[in-house]
Amino acid sequence: MRKRRNKQQRQKQTYFIIGLLLIVGLAFSVYHAHQTKTVSNSYPVDETVTLTNTAKIYDSLSAIRETNTKFNTASTYKVNRYYLIDKDPHKVYAQIIYNGKNYFVRSTDTNIVMTNAINKYIAQAGYPHADIEHQISSRFTQQQYGTTSGKPRGVIIHDTGNENSTINSEVSYMEKNYGTTRVFVHTFIDAQQILNIADAKYMAEGAGPNANPYFVQFEMPHEYTATAFANQVANAAYYTAYNLKQGNLPVTKGNKNGGGTVWTHAMVSSYLGGTDHQDPISYWSASAKKLFDTSYTINDFIVLVQAYYNKM
C-alpha cells in the first residue's frame, strides 16, 4: 500500500513538473513572439536624423532588445533603410549607422534634418496639416482597383493647371462635366483643406488607363503666397503619407519599371504612358522659385512625405 501511495505521489510530482514546464514554455513563446518583429517590407534611403530624448535604440529587429551603446540626442545620424513591420503598419523602424554598425529605432523617435527651404519651413512650423474632410460625390463611377489585393499601390500628384481657381470651382466643374470628360480624382488639396470627393476604396480616372487602376489621386489648385504654398505642400505630403500608411506601403519614388509608390502625373506620362500631362513640375518649380527662391522636386516631396509618415 505504501509503495502504491509513493508511486502516486511521484506521478503527481511528475505531472506538476511537466505542467510547469509547459506553462514556462508557453510564456517564453508568447514573449519571444512579442519581442520578435516580422518585416513585411523595407526600402533604402539616404537621410540624416536627430533622435528624441525618449528614443529607444535596438541592436536587432529579429530578437529585439535595447542596446547598451549610448547615443547623443544632440547629434545627427544617418538613416540608410526603413523597415515596415508585418500586420502593424503603425510600427516603422529606421536603421541608423553609428561607428560603422547598424542600429534600429522607431521612426516616431526620429526627426529628419531637412535641407530644402520649403521643407525646413514646414518642419519649423511643426509639420502642420488639415484634417481630411469627406464629401463623397455620387456622380463618379466606382470601379475596383486592378491590383491583386484590390487596394491602391501608391499615390499620384496632380495640379489643376488653372490660375485663380478654387477647390469648390474645380469640384463643381469636375462633377458637372464628368459625363463627357470621364475624369475625376479622389481628393483636392489646398492650403487650408483636404477635401475627399471620391471614395479611395475605388479607382479614380485622372491619369490615364495605365495608371488609374492602381493609384489614389489628388489635385492641387494653385496657391500664390509663401505660407499658402507651403501649407498646401504640407497637406499634400500628409495626405500621401496617410494613404501609404493605410496600405502599409513604403515611401518610394515611382520609376520606369512601374515600381514605387509616389508618382507625379508627369512621371506617369514618362514611365507608364497613356497620358501626356507634365504636372505638377512647373507649378512646383515656379512657385518655389518665386516664393522661396529655391527649387522643389518630387525628391524633396518624398522626404517630406517620409517625415509625416514617420510620425504616424
Short mmCIF file of C-alpha atoms in Angstrom, two decimals:
data_model
loop_
_atom_site.label_atom_id
_atom_site.label_comp_id
_atom_site.label_asym_id
_atom_site.label_seq_id
_atom_site.Cartn_x
_atom_site.Cartn_y
_atom_site.Cartn_z
CA MET A 1 0.00 0.00 0.00
CA ARG A 2 2.83 2.37 0.92
CA LYS A 3 4.60 1.63 -2.38
CA ARG A 4 1.41 2.40 -4.29
CA ARG A 5 0.98 5.69 -2.40
CA ASN A 6 4.59 6.69 -3.10
CA LYS A 7 4.13 5.85 -6.77
CA GLN A 8 1.03 8.04 -6.95
CA GLN A 9 2.89 10.91 -5.28
CA ARG A 10 5.75 10.58 -7.75
CA GLN A 11 3.27 10.63 -10.64
CA LYS A 12 1.64 13.78 -9.27
CA GLN A 13 5.04 15.43 -8.91
CA THR A 14 5.94 14.42 -12.46
CA TYR A 15 2.67 15.81 -13.83
CA PHE A 16 3.19 19.02 -11.85
CA ILE A 17 6.71 19.47 -13.24
CA ILE A 18 5.53 18.75 -16.80
CA GLY A 19 2.67 21.22 -16.41
CA LEU A 20 5.02 23.85 -15.01
CA LEU A 21 7.44 23.35 -17.89
CA LEU A 22 4.60 23.68 -20.40
CA ILE A 23 3.46 26.94 -18.79
CA VAL A 24 7.02 28.32 -18.80
CA GLY A 25 7.49 27.24 -22.42
CA LEU A 26 4.23 28.86 -23.47
CA ALA A 27 5.10 32.07 -21.65
CA PHE A 28 8.51 32.14 -23.34
CA SER A 29 6.93 31.56 -26.75
CA VAL A 30 4.48 34.41 -26.23
CA TYR A 31 7.26 36.69 -25.01
CA HIS A 32 9.53 35.73 -27.92
CA ALA A 33 6.76 36.26 -30.46
CA HIS A 34 6.01 39.63 -28.92
CA GLN A 35 9.66 40.67 -28.99
CA THR A 36 10.43 39.35 -32.48
CA LYS A 37 9.47 41.64 -35.37
CA THR A 38 8.49 40.22 -38.75
CA VAL A 39 9.47 42.61 -41.54
CA SER A 40 6.90 42.94 -44.33
CA ASN A 41 8.89 45.40 -46.44
CA SER A 42 11.99 47.55 -46.38
CA TYR A 43 13.43 50.25 -48.60
CA PRO A 44 16.71 52.20 -48.83
CA VAL A 45 17.00 55.91 -48.08
CA ASP A 46 19.74 58.47 -47.60
CA GLU A 47 18.60 60.69 -44.75
CA THR A 48 20.02 62.42 -41.71
CA VAL A 49 18.05 62.44 -38.47
CA THR A 50 18.20 63.50 -34.87
CA LEU A 51 16.73 61.38 -32.08
CA THR A 52 14.13 62.30 -29.49
CA ASN A 53 15.08 62.35 -25.83
CA THR A 54 12.96 59.24 -25.20
CA ALA A 55 14.25 57.22 -28.17
CA LYS A 56 14.94 53.54 -27.54
CA ILE A 57 17.73 52.10 -29.68
CA TYR A 58 17.87 48.41 -30.55
CA ASP A 59 20.69 46.11 -31.66
CA SER A 60 18.43 43.87 -33.71
CA LEU A 61 14.92 43.52 -35.11
CA SER A 62 14.90 39.73 -35.26
CA ALA A 63 15.20 39.44 -31.47
CA ILE A 64 14.54 43.00 -30.48
CA ARG A 65 16.45 44.24 -27.47
CA GLU A 66 17.72 47.61 -26.36
CA THR A 67 21.37 48.34 -26.94
CA ASN A 68 23.85 49.30 -24.25
CA THR A 69 25.50 51.73 -26.67
CA LYS A 70 25.00 55.35 -25.68
CA PHE A 71 23.54 57.77 -28.22
CA ASN A 72 23.64 61.56 -28.05
CA THR A 73 20.28 63.13 -28.89
CA ALA A 74 22.09 66.35 -29.83
CA SER A 75 23.97 64.53 -32.60
CA THR A 76 22.83 63.59 -36.09
CA TYR A 77 22.77 60.08 -37.51
CA LYS A 78 22.49 58.63 -41.00
CA VAL A 79 19.45 56.52 -41.87
CA ASN A 80 20.00 54.10 -44.73
CA ARG A 81 16.85 51.95 -44.60
CA TYR A 82 13.33 51.77 -43.20
CA TYR A 83 11.59 48.56 -42.13
CA LEU A 84 7.82 48.04 -42.14
CA ILE A 85 6.52 45.53 -39.64
CA ASP A 86 4.08 42.85 -40.75
CA LYS A 87 0.48 43.28 -39.53
CA ASP A 88 1.37 46.51 -37.74
CA PRO A 89 1.57 49.46 -40.16
CA HIS A 90 1.95 51.86 -37.25
CA LYS A 91 5.37 50.47 -36.38
CA VAL A 92 8.19 51.51 -38.68
CA TYR A 93 11.85 51.19 -37.76
CA ALA A 94 14.72 53.28 -39.09
CA GLN A 95 18.12 51.68 -39.48
CA ILE A 96 20.74 54.14 -38.29
CA ILE A 97 24.50 53.90 -38.60
CA TYR A 98 26.79 54.65 -35.67
CA ASN A 99 30.52 53.86 -35.58
CA GLY A 100 30.11 51.60 -38.59
CA LYS A 101 27.37 49.47 -37.00
CA ASN A 102 23.64 49.31 -37.72
CA TYR A 103 21.08 50.02 -35.01
CA PHE A 104 17.30 50.32 -35.09
CA VAL A 105 14.92 52.94 -33.73
CA ARG A 106 11.19 53.54 -34.06
CA SER A 107 10.57 56.13 -36.77
CA THR A 108 8.41 58.09 -34.33
CA ASP A 109 11.59 58.75 -32.33
CA THR A 110 13.41 60.38 -35.25
CA ASN A 111 13.36 63.85 -36.77
CA ILE A 112 14.56 64.19 -40.36
CA VAL A 113 17.04 67.03 -40.92
CA MET A 114 15.58 68.98 -43.84
CA THR A 115 17.78 70.60 -46.48
CA ASN A 116 15.16 72.12 -48.80
CA ALA A 117 13.98 75.60 -47.72
CA ILE A 118 10.28 74.76 -48.09
CA ASN A 119 10.61 71.54 -46.13
CA LYS A 120 12.56 73.43 -43.45
CA TYR A 121 9.75 75.99 -43.25
CA ILE A 122 7.19 73.21 -42.76
CA ALA A 123 9.35 71.40 -40.20
CA GLN A 124 9.86 74.58 -38.19
CA ALA A 125 6.08 75.07 -38.19
CA GLY A 126 5.71 71.65 -36.56
CA TYR A 127 4.53 69.72 -39.64
CA PRO A 128 1.03 71.21 -39.75
CA HIS A 129 -1.78 69.69 -41.76
CA ALA A 130 -5.52 69.97 -42.23
CA ASP A 131 -7.83 67.11 -41.33
CA ILE A 132 -9.23 65.04 -44.19
CA GLU A 133 -12.82 66.05 -44.93
CA HIS A 134 -15.12 63.61 -46.71
CA GLN A 135 -17.80 64.87 -49.08
CA ILE A 136 -18.20 61.84 -51.30
CA SER A 137 -19.97 62.58 -54.56
CA SER A 138 -22.37 60.04 -56.06
CA ARG A 139 -21.57 61.39 -59.52
CA PHE A 140 -18.47 59.30 -60.19
CA THR A 141 -18.30 55.67 -61.26
CA GLN A 142 -16.97 53.25 -58.66
CA GLN A 143 -14.63 50.63 -60.10
CA GLN A 144 -12.36 48.21 -58.27
CA TYR A 145 -8.60 48.70 -58.40
CA GLY A 146 -6.68 46.49 -60.78
CA THR A 147 -4.28 45.19 -58.15
CA THR A 148 -4.33 41.62 -56.85
CA SER A 149 -5.21 42.88 -53.38
CA GLY A 150 -7.90 45.21 -54.68
CA LYS A 151 -6.14 48.10 -52.93
CA PRO A 152 -4.13 51.02 -54.35
CA ARG A 153 -0.37 50.65 -54.59
CA GLY A 154 0.55 54.32 -54.42
CA VAL A 155 -0.44 57.95 -54.91
CA ILE A 156 -0.41 60.26 -57.95
CA ILE A 157 0.04 64.02 -57.58
CA HIS A 158 -1.67 66.50 -59.94
CA ASP A 159 -2.07 70.24 -60.11
CA THR A 160 -5.14 71.72 -61.78
CA GLY A 161 -3.22 73.90 -64.24
CA ASN A 162 -5.83 76.63 -63.81
CA GLU A 163 -4.96 80.03 -62.39
CA ASN A 164 -7.11 81.50 -59.62
CA SER A 165 -9.43 78.52 -59.36
CA THR A 166 -10.63 77.16 -56.03
CA ILE A 167 -11.43 73.73 -54.68
CA ASN A 168 -15.15 74.48 -54.92
CA SER A 169 -14.96 75.63 -58.54
CA GLU A 170 -12.76 72.68 -59.52
CA VAL A 171 -15.05 70.14 -57.85
CA SER A 172 -18.13 71.75 -59.39
CA TYR A 173 -16.59 71.60 -62.87
CA MET A 174 -15.44 68.00 -62.40
CA GLU A 175 -18.87 66.83 -61.28
CA LYS A 176 -20.74 68.79 -63.95
CA ASN A 177 -18.59 67.56 -66.83
CA TYR A 178 -17.83 64.01 -65.74
CA GLY A 179 -20.36 62.59 -68.18
CA THR A 180 -18.30 63.86 -71.13
CA THR A 181 -14.75 64.05 -69.75
CA ARG A 182 -14.79 60.84 -67.68
CA VAL A 183 -12.16 62.46 -65.47
CA PHE A 184 -12.09 62.73 -61.68
CA VAL A 185 -9.68 62.41 -58.78
CA HIS A 186 -10.21 61.29 -55.22
CA THR A 187 -9.23 64.45 -53.41
CA PHE A 188 -8.49 68.17 -53.76
CA ILE A 189 -5.87 69.83 -51.57
CA ASP A 190 -5.11 73.50 -51.00
CA ALA A 191 -3.53 75.48 -48.16
CA GLN A 192 -6.46 75.01 -45.80
CA GLN A 193 -8.35 71.94 -46.87
CA ILE A 194 -8.00 68.27 -47.79
CA LEU A 195 -11.34 67.50 -49.43
CA ASN A 196 -12.03 63.89 -50.36
CA ILE A 197 -14.78 63.74 -53.00
CA ALA A 198 -14.49 60.14 -54.24
CA ASP A 199 -14.13 57.00 -52.15
CA ALA A 200 -10.46 55.98 -52.24
CA LYS A 201 -11.52 52.34 -51.94
CA TYR A 202 -12.27 52.62 -55.66
CA MET A 203 -10.10 53.84 -58.54
CA ALA A 204 -10.17 57.39 -59.93
CA GLU A 205 -9.95 58.43 -63.57
CA GLY A 206 -7.38 61.20 -63.66
CA ALA A 207 -4.11 59.82 -65.04
CA GLY A 208 -4.94 57.60 -67.99
CA PRO A 209 -5.73 53.90 -68.36
CA ASN A 210 -2.26 52.69 -67.41
CA ALA A 211 -2.32 54.37 -64.00
CA ASN A 212 -5.95 54.79 -62.96
CA PRO A 213 -6.45 51.19 -61.78
CA TYR A 214 -3.56 51.38 -59.33
CA PHE A 215 -3.30 54.72 -57.53
CA VAL A 216 -5.03 57.16 -55.22
CA GLN A 217 -5.03 60.57 -56.96
CA PHE A 218 -5.27 64.17 -55.77
CA GLU A 219 -5.32 67.63 -57.38
CA MET A 220 -3.83 70.91 -56.14
CA PRO A 221 -5.33 74.28 -57.12
CA HIS A 222 -2.65 76.97 -57.37
CA GLU A 223 -1.55 78.98 -54.32
CA TYR A 224 0.13 82.39 -54.52
CA THR A 225 1.79 83.22 -51.19
CA ALA A 226 4.71 81.55 -49.45
CA THR A 227 2.65 80.49 -46.44
CA ALA A 228 -0.22 79.18 -48.56
CA PHE A 229 2.06 77.26 -50.90
CA ALA A 230 3.99 75.69 -48.01
CA ASN A 231 0.77 74.74 -46.24
CA GLN A 232 -0.55 73.14 -49.40
CA VAL A 233 2.63 71.11 -49.87
CA ALA A 234 2.40 70.08 -46.21
CA ASN A 235 -1.22 68.97 -46.61
CA ALA A 236 -0.31 67.07 -49.77
CA ALA A 237 2.57 65.29 -48.02
CA TYR A 238 0.34 64.39 -45.08
CA TYR A 239 -2.38 63.01 -47.36
CA THR A 240 0.16 60.99 -49.32
CA ALA A 241 1.72 59.60 -46.14
CA TYR A 242 -1.72 58.79 -44.74
CA ASN A 243 -2.68 56.71 -47.77
CA LEU A 244 0.64 54.88 -47.86
CA LYS A 245 0.38 54.15 -44.16
CA GLN A 246 -3.15 52.80 -44.58
CA GLY A 247 -1.86 50.28 -47.08
CA ASN A 248 1.36 49.51 -45.18
CA LEU A 249 3.22 50.72 -48.27
CA PRO A 250 6.76 52.15 -48.36
CA VAL A 251 7.62 55.74 -49.29
CA THR A 252 9.40 55.23 -52.60
CA LYS A 253 9.63 57.22 -55.83
CA GLY A 254 7.93 55.88 -58.95
CA ASN A 255 10.31 54.51 -61.56
CA LYS A 256 10.48 53.39 -65.18
CA ASN A 257 9.87 49.78 -64.20
CA GLY A 258 6.49 50.73 -62.76
CA GLY A 259 7.59 50.32 -59.16
CA GLY A 260 7.43 52.91 -56.41
CA THR A 261 4.52 54.42 -54.54
CA VAL A 262 4.80 58.22 -55.01
CA TRP A 263 4.16 59.49 -58.53
CA THR A 264 3.59 62.77 -60.31
CA HIS A 265 1.33 62.90 -63.35
CA ALA A 266 4.48 63.76 -65.32
CA MET A 267 6.13 60.53 -64.18
CA VAL A 268 3.08 58.56 -65.30
CA SER A 269 3.43 60.15 -68.75
CA SER A 270 7.14 59.27 -68.91
CA TYR A 271 7.10 55.77 -67.44
CA LEU A 272 3.61 54.28 -67.83
CA GLY A 273 2.17 56.17 -70.80
CA GLY A 274 -1.48 56.58 -71.67
CA THR A 275 -1.28 60.30 -70.86
CA ASP A 276 0.97 63.25 -71.72
CA HIS A 277 0.49 65.68 -68.82
CA GLN A 278 3.52 67.12 -67.03
CA ASP A 279 2.04 68.36 -63.76
CA PRO A 280 2.93 69.38 -61.13
CA ILE A 281 6.53 70.05 -62.25
CA SER A 282 6.16 73.63 -63.50
CA TYR A 283 3.74 74.63 -60.72
CA TRP A 284 6.09 73.41 -58.01
CA SER A 285 9.26 74.79 -59.58
CA ALA A 286 7.82 78.22 -60.46
CA SER A 287 6.16 78.66 -57.06
CA ALA A 288 9.25 77.52 -55.16
CA LYS A 289 11.46 79.95 -57.09
CA LYS A 290 9.11 82.91 -56.78
CA LEU A 291 8.04 82.41 -53.17
CA PHE A 292 11.11 80.83 -51.53
CA ASP A 293 13.91 81.45 -54.04
CA THR A 294 14.58 77.72 -54.14
CA SER A 295 13.62 74.63 -56.13
CA TYR A 296 11.09 71.93 -55.36
CA THR A 297 11.01 68.48 -56.93
CA ILE A 298 9.48 65.09 -56.31
CA ASN A 299 12.64 64.15 -54.41
CA ASP A 300 12.06 66.98 -51.93
CA PHE A 301 8.42 66.00 -51.61
CA ILE A 302 9.25 62.37 -50.85
CA VAL A 303 11.49 63.41 -47.95
CA LEU A 304 8.60 65.47 -46.58
CA VAL A 305 6.19 62.56 -47.02
CA GLN A 306 8.61 60.36 -45.08
CA ALA A 307 8.69 62.90 -42.25
CA TYR A 308 4.89 62.80 -41.92
CA TYR A 309 4.87 59.02 -42.36
CA ASN A 310 7.40 58.62 -39.55
CA LYS A 311 5.14 60.41 -37.09
CA MET A 312 2.03 58.34 -37.82
#
